[in-house]
PDB file of C-alpha atoms in Angstrom:
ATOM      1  CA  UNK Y   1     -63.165 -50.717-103.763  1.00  0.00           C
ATOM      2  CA  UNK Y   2     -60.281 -50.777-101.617  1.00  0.00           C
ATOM      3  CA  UNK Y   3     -59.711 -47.857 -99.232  1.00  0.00           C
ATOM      4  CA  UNK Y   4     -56.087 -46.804 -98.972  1.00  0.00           C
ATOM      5  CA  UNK Y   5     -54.019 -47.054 -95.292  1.00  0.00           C
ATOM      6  CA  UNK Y   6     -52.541 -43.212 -95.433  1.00  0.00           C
ATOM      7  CA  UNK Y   7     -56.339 -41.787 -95.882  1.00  0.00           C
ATOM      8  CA  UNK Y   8     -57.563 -40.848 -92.895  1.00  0.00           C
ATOM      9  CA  UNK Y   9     -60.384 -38.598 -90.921  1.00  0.00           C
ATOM     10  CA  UNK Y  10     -57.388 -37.139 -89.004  1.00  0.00           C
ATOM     11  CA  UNK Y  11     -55.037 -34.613 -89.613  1.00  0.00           C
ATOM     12  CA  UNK Y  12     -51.543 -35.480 -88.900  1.00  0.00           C
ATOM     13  CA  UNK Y  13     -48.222 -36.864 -90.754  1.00  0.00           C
ATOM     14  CA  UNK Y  14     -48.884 -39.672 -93.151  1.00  0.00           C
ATOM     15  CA  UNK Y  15     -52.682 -38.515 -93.694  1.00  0.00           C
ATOM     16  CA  UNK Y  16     -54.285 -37.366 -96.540  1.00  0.00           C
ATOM     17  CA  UNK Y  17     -57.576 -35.068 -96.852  1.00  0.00           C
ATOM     18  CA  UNK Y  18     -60.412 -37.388 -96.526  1.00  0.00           C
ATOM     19  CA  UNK Y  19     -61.552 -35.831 -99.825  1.00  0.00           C
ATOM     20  CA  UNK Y  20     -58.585 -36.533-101.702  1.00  0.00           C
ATOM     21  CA  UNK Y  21     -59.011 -40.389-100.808  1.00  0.00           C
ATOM     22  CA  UNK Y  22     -61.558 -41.678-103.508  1.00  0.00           C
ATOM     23  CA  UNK Y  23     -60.035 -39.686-106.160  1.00  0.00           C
ATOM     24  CA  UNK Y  24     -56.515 -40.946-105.555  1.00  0.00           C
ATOM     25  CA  UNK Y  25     -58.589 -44.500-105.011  1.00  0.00           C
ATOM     26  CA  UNK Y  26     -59.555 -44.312-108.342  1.00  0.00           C
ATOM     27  CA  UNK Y  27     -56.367 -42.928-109.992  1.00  0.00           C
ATOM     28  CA  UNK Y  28     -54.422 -46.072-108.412  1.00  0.00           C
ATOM     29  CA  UNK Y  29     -57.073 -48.523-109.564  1.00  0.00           C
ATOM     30  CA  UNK Y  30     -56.947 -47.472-113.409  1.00  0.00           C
ATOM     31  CA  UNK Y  31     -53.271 -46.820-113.246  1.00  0.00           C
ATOM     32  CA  UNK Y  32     -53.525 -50.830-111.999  1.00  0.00           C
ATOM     33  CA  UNK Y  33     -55.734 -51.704-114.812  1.00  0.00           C
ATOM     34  CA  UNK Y  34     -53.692 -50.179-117.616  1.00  0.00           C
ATOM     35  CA  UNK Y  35     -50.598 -51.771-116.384  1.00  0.00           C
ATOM     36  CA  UNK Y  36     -52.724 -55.319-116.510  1.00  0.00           C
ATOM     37  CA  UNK Y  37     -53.383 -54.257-120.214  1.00  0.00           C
ATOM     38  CA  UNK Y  38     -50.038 -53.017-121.097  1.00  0.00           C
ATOM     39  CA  UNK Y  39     -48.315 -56.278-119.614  1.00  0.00           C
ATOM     40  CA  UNK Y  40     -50.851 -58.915-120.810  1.00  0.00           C
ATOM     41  CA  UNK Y  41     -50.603 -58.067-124.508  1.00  0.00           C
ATOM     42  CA  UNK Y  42     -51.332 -61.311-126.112  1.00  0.00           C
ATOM     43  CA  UNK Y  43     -50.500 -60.076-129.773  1.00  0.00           C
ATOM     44  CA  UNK Y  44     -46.900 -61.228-131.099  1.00  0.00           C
ATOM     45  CA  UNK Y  45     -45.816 -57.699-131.105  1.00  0.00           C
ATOM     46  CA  UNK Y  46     -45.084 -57.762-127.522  1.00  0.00           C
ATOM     47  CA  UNK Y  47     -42.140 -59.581-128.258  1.00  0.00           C
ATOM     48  CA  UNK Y  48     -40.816 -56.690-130.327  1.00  0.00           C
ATOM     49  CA  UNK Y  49     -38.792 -53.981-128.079  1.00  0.00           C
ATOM     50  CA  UNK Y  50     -41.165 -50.836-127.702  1.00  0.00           C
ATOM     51  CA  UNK Y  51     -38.577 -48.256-129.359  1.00  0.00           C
ATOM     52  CA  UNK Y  52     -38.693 -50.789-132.700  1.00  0.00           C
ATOM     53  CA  UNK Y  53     -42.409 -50.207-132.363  1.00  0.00           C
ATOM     54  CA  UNK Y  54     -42.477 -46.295-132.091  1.00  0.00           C
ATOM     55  CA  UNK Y  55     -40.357 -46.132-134.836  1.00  0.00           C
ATOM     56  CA  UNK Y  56     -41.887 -48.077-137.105  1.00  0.00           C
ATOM     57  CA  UNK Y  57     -45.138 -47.221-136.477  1.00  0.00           C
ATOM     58  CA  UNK Y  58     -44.218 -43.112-136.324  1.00  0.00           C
ATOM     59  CA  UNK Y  59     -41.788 -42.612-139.458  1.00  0.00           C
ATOM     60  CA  UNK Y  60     -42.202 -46.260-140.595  1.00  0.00           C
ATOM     61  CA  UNK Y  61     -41.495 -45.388-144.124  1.00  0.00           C
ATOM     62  CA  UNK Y  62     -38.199 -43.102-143.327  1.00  0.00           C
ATOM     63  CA  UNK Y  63     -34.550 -44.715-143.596  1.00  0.00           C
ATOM     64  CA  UNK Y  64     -31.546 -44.173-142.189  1.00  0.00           C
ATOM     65  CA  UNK Y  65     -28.613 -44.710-144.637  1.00  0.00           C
ATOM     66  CA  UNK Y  66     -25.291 -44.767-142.923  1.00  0.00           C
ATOM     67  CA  UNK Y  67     -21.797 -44.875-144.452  1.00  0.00           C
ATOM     68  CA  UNK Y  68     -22.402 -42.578-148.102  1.00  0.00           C
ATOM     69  CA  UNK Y  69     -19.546 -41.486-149.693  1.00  0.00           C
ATOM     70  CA  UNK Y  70     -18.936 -38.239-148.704  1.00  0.00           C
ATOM     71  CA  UNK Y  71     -19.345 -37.230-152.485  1.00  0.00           C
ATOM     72  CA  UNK Y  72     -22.930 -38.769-152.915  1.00  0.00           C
ATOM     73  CA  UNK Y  73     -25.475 -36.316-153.949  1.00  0.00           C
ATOM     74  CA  UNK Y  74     -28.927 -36.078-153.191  1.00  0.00           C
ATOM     75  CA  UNK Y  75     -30.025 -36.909-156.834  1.00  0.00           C
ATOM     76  CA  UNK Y  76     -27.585 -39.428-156.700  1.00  0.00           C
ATOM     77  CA  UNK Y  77     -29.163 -41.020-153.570  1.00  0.00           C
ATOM     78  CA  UNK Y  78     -32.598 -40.580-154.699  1.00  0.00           C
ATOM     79  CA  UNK Y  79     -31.364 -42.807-157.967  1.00  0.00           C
ATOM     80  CA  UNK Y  80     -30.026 -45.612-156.122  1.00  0.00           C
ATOM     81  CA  UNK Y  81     -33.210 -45.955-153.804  1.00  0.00           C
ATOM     82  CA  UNK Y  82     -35.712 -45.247-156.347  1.00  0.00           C
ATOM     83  CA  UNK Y  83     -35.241 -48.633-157.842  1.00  0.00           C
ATOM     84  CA  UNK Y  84     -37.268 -50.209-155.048  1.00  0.00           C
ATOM     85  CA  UNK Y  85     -40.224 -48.035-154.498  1.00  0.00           C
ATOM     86  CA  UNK Y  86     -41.567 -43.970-154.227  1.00  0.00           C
ATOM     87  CA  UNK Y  87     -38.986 -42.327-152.800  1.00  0.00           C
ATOM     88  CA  UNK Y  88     -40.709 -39.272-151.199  1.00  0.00           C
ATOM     89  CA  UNK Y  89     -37.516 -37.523-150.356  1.00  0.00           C
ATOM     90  CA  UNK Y  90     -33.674 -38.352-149.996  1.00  0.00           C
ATOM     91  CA  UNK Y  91     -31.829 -36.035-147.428  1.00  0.00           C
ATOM     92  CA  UNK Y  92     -28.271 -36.068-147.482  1.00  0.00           C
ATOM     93  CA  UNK Y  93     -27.044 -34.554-143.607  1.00  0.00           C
ATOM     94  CA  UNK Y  94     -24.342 -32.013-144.109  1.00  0.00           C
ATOM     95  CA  UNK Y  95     -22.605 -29.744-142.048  1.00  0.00           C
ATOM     96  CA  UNK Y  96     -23.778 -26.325-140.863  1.00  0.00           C
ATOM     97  CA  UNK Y  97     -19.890 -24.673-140.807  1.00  0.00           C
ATOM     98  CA  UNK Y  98     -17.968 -26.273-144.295  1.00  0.00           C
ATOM     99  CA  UNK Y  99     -21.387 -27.504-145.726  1.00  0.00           C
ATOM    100  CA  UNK Y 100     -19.838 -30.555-146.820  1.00  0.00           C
ATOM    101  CA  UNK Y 101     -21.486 -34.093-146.370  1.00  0.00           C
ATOM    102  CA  UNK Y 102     -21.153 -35.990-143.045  1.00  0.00           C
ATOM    103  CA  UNK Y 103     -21.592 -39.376-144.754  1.00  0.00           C
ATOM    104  CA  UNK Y 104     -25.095 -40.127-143.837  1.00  0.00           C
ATOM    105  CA  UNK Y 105     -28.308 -39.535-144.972  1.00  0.00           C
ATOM    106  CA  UNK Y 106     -32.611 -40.596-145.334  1.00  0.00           C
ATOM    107  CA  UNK Y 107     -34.811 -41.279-147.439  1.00  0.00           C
ATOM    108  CA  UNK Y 108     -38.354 -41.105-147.296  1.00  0.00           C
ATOM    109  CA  UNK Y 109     -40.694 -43.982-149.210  1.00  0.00           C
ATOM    110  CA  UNK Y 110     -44.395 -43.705-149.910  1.00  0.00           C
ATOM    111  CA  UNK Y 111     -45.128 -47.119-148.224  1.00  0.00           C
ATOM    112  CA  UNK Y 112     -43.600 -49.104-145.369  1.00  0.00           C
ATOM    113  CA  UNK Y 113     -43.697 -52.614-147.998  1.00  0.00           C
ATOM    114  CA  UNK Y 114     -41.378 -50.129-150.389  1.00  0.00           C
ATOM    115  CA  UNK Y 115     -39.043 -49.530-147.379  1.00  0.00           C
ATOM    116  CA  UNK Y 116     -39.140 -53.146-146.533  1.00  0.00           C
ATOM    117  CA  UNK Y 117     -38.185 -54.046-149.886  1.00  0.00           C
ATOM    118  CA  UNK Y 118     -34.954 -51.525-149.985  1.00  0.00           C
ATOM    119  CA  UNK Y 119     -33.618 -52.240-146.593  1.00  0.00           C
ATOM    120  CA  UNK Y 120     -33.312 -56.130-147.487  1.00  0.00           C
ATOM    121  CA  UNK Y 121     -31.612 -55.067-150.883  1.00  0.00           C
ATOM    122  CA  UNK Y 122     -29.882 -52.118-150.086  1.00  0.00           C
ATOM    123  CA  UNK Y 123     -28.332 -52.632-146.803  1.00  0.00           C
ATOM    124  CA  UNK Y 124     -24.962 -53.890-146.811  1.00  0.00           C
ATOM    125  CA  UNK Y 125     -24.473 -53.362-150.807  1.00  0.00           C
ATOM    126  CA  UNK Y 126     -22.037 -51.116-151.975  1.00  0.00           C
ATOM    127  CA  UNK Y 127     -23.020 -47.504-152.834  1.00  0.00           C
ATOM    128  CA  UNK Y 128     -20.259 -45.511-155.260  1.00  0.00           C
ATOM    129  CA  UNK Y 129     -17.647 -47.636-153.834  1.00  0.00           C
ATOM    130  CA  UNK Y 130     -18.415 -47.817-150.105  1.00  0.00           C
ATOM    131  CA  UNK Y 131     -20.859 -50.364-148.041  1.00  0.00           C
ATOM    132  CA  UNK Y 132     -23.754 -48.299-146.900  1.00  0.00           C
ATOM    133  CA  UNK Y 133     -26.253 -49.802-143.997  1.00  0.00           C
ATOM    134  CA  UNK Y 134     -29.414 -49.097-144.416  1.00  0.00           C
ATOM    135  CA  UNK Y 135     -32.151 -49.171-141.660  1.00  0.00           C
ATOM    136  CA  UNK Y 136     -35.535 -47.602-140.038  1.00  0.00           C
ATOM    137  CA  UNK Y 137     -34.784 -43.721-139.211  1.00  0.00           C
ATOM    138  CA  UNK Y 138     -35.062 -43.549-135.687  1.00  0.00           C
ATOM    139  CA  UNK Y 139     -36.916 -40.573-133.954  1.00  0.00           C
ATOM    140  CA  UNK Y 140     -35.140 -37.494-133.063  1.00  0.00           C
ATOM    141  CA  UNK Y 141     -35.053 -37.479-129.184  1.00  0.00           C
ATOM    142  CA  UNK Y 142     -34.857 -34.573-126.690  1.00  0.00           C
ATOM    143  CA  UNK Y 143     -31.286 -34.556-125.198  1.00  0.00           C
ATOM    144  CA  UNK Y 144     -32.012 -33.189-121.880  1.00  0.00           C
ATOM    145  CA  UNK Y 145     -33.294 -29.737-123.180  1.00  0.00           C
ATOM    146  CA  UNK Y 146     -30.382 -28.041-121.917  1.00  0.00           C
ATOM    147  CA  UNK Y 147     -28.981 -25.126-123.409  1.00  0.00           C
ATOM    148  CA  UNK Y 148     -25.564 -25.247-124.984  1.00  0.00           C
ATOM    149  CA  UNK Y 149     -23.299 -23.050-122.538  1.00  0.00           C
ATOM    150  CA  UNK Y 150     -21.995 -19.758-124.051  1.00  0.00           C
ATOM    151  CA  UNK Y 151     -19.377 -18.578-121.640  1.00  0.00           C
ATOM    152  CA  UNK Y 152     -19.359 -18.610-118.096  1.00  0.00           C
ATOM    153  CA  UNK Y 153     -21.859 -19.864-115.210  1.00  0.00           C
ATOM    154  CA  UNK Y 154     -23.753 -16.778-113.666  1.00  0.00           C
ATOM    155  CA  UNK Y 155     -21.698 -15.693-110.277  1.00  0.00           C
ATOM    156  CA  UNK Y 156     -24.412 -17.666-107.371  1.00  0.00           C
ATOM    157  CA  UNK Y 157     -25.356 -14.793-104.599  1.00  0.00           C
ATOM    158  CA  UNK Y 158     -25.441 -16.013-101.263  1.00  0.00           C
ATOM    159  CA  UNK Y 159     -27.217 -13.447 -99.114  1.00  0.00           C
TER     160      UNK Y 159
END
């Protein structure tokens, strides 16, 4: 096992507790090995970006369908997609103030092979007289965690 240069018998700058050493030994050497295992991934799906992975492998059977008529109804969605599989659910996104649609949507199949099937037919096709695109629902991702201001900043005391 290799012995690290900042661990030391010694107390001073640069030094760490002589007890610390083997533990933070070992903590490099796995983080090492998992990076070997991570970046020597012989199977084809290392080719395929990570965030097409997580998605597919997370909510693989949820779809994203883009460009509805704002008019389109849930049932009406649900019809159109139904065609090519169980559809589980069809969500039409609306918005919170008028309540009106925002011209996009998902819909949920049973199976990733039914999803398959209605992304190669359905995206591109034309949907009550607009082109809708149709692909894998991406996951819903933390944007920062902030807050959303209401009003203004708290007065900083300098004492």
């Amino acid at each position: 096992m290799k012995t690290l240069a900042y661990c030391g018998k010694t107390k001073g700058a640069g030094t760490l507790p002589y007890l610390l050493c083997p533990l933070l030994s070992l903590l490099l050497l796995a983080m090492a090995a998992l990076r070997r295992l991570v970046t020597r991934n012989p199977k084809p799906s290392s080719l395929i970006p990570p965030t097409l992975l997580f998605s597919r492998r997370g909510i693989a059977s949820k779809l994203f369908v883009g460009g509805l008529p704002f008019y389109t109804t849930e049932k009406g969605l649900l019809d159109a997609f139904s065609q090519y599989g169980q559809v589980m659910e069809a969500k039409i996104v609306t918005d919170r103030v008028s309540d009106k649609s925002k011209g996009f949507g998902f819909v949920t199949y049973a199976s990733v092979d039914e999803a398959e099937k209605a992304i190669a037919e359905m995206n591109g096709k034309a949907l009550n007289g607009r082109v809708i695109f149709v692909d894998y629902a991406k996951p819903t991702t933390n944007l920062g965690g902030r807050p959303i201001a209401r009003g203004p900043p708290d007065p900083i005391n300098k004492n």
